[in-house]
XYZ file of C-alpha atoms in Angstrom:
133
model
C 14.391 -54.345 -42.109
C 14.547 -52.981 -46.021
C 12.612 -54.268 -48.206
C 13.630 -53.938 -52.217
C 11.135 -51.099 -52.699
C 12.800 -48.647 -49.877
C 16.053 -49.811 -51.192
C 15.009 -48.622 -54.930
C 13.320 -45.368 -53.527
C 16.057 -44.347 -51.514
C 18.343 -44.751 -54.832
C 16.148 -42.986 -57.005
C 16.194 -40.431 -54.091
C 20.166 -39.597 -53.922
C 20.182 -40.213 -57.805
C 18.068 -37.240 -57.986
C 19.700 -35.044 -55.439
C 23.025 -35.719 -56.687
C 21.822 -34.794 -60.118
C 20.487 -31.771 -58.798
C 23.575 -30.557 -57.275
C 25.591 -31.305 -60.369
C 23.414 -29.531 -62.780
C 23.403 -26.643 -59.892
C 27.085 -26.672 -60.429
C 27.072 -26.894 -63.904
C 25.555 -23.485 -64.100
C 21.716 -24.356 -64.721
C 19.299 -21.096 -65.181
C 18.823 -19.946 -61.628
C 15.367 -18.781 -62.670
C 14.098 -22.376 -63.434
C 15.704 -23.859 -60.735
C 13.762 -21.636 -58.591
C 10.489 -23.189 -59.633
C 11.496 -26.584 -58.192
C 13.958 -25.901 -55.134
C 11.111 -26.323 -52.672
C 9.517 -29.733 -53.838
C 13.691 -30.621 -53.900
C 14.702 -29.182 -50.485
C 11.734 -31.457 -49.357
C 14.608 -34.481 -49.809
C 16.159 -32.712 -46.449
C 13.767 -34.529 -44.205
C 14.025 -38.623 -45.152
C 15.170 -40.850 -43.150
C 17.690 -42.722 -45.088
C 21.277 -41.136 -44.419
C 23.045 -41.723 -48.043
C 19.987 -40.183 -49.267
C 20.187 -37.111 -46.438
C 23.853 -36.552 -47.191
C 22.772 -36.072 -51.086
C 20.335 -34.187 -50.075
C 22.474 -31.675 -47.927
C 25.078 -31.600 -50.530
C 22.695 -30.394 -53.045
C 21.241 -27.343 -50.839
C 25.271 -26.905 -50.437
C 25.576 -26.461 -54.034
C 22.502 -24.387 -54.560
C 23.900 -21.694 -51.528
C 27.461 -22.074 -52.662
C 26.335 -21.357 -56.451
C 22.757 -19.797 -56.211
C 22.551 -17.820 -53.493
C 19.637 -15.709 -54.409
C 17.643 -18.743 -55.301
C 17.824 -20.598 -51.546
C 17.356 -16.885 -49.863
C 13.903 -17.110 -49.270
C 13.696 -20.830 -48.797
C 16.804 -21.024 -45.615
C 14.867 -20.208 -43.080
C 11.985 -22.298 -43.278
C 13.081 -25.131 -45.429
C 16.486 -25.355 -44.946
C 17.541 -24.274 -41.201
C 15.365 -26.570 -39.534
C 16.926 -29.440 -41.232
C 20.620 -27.997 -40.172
C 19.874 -27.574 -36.655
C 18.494 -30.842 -36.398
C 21.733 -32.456 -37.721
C 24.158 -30.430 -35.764
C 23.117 -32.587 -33.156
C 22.572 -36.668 -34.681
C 24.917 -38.933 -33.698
C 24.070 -42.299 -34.764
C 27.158 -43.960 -32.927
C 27.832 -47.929 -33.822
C 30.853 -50.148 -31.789
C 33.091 -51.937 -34.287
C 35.238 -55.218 -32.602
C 38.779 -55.088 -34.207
C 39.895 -58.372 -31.956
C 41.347 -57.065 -28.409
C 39.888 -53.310 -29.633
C 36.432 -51.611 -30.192
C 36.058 -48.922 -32.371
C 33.284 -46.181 -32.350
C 31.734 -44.976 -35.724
C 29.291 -42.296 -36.268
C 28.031 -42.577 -39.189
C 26.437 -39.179 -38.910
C 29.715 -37.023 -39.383
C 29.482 -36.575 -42.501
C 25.685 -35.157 -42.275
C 27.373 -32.817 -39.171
C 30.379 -31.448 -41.724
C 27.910 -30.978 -44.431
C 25.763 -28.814 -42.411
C 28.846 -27.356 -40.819
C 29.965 -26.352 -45.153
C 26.345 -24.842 -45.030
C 26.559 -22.600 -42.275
C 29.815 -21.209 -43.502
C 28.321 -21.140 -47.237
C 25.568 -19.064 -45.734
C 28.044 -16.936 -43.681
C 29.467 -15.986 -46.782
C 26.598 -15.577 -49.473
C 23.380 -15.123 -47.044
C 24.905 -14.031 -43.913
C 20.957 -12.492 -43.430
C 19.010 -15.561 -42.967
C 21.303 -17.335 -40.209
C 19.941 -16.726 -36.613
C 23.155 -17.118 -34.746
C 21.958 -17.199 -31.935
C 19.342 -19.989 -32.492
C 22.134 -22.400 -33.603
């Protein structure tokens, strides 16, 4: 069950992360933002998927944009985080009458990781471990 505080936390969580990734976007000194990407990147491991997804979009952002500022931080911050969304499922049965519907509501977490592999393929093709994934 949520209580109001999670509910507040997890806003003030993707309100930050999608802040993040905007300013990221929005050409922000790369130098700065290097200060603070690995208290952010720390958003990659809650629990709370609308707060996940933010979370991935931003590191998206920040490889897609800033690619010399997530170098170092991919393969101990980020990667861990990708590999272990390339696998979640989190799989619900909807009832549409005579029907039933499956939903994963992880697929967007899956294609976000998915934009940062080929984001990383692109800009930092030296800190994927092919092989690993």
């Amino acid at each position: 069950p949520e209580d109001a505080n999670s509910k507040k936390n997890s806003l003030v969580c993707w309100t930050v992360a999608t802040s993040i990734k905007l300013a990221i976007a929005g050409k922000v000194d790369p130098v700065e933002m290097a200060n603070y990407m690995p208290r952010l990147l720390k958003l990659l491991e809650l629990k709370e998927i609308s707060c996940r997804h933010a979370a991935f979009l931003m590191a998206y952002s920040a490889t897609h944009h800033m690619p010399q500022v997530m170098a170092g931080l991919m393969k101990d911050q980020v990667m861990p985080s990708l590999y272990e969304v390339a696998t979640f499922k989190l799989e619900r049965k909807v009832d549409l009458g005579p029907f039933t519907h499956t939903v994963d509501d992880a697929l967007p977490l899956r294609k976000t990781a998915l934009s940062i592999f080929a984001s990383c393929l692109e800009n930092l093709p030296a800190s994927l471990d092919i092989a690993a994934f």
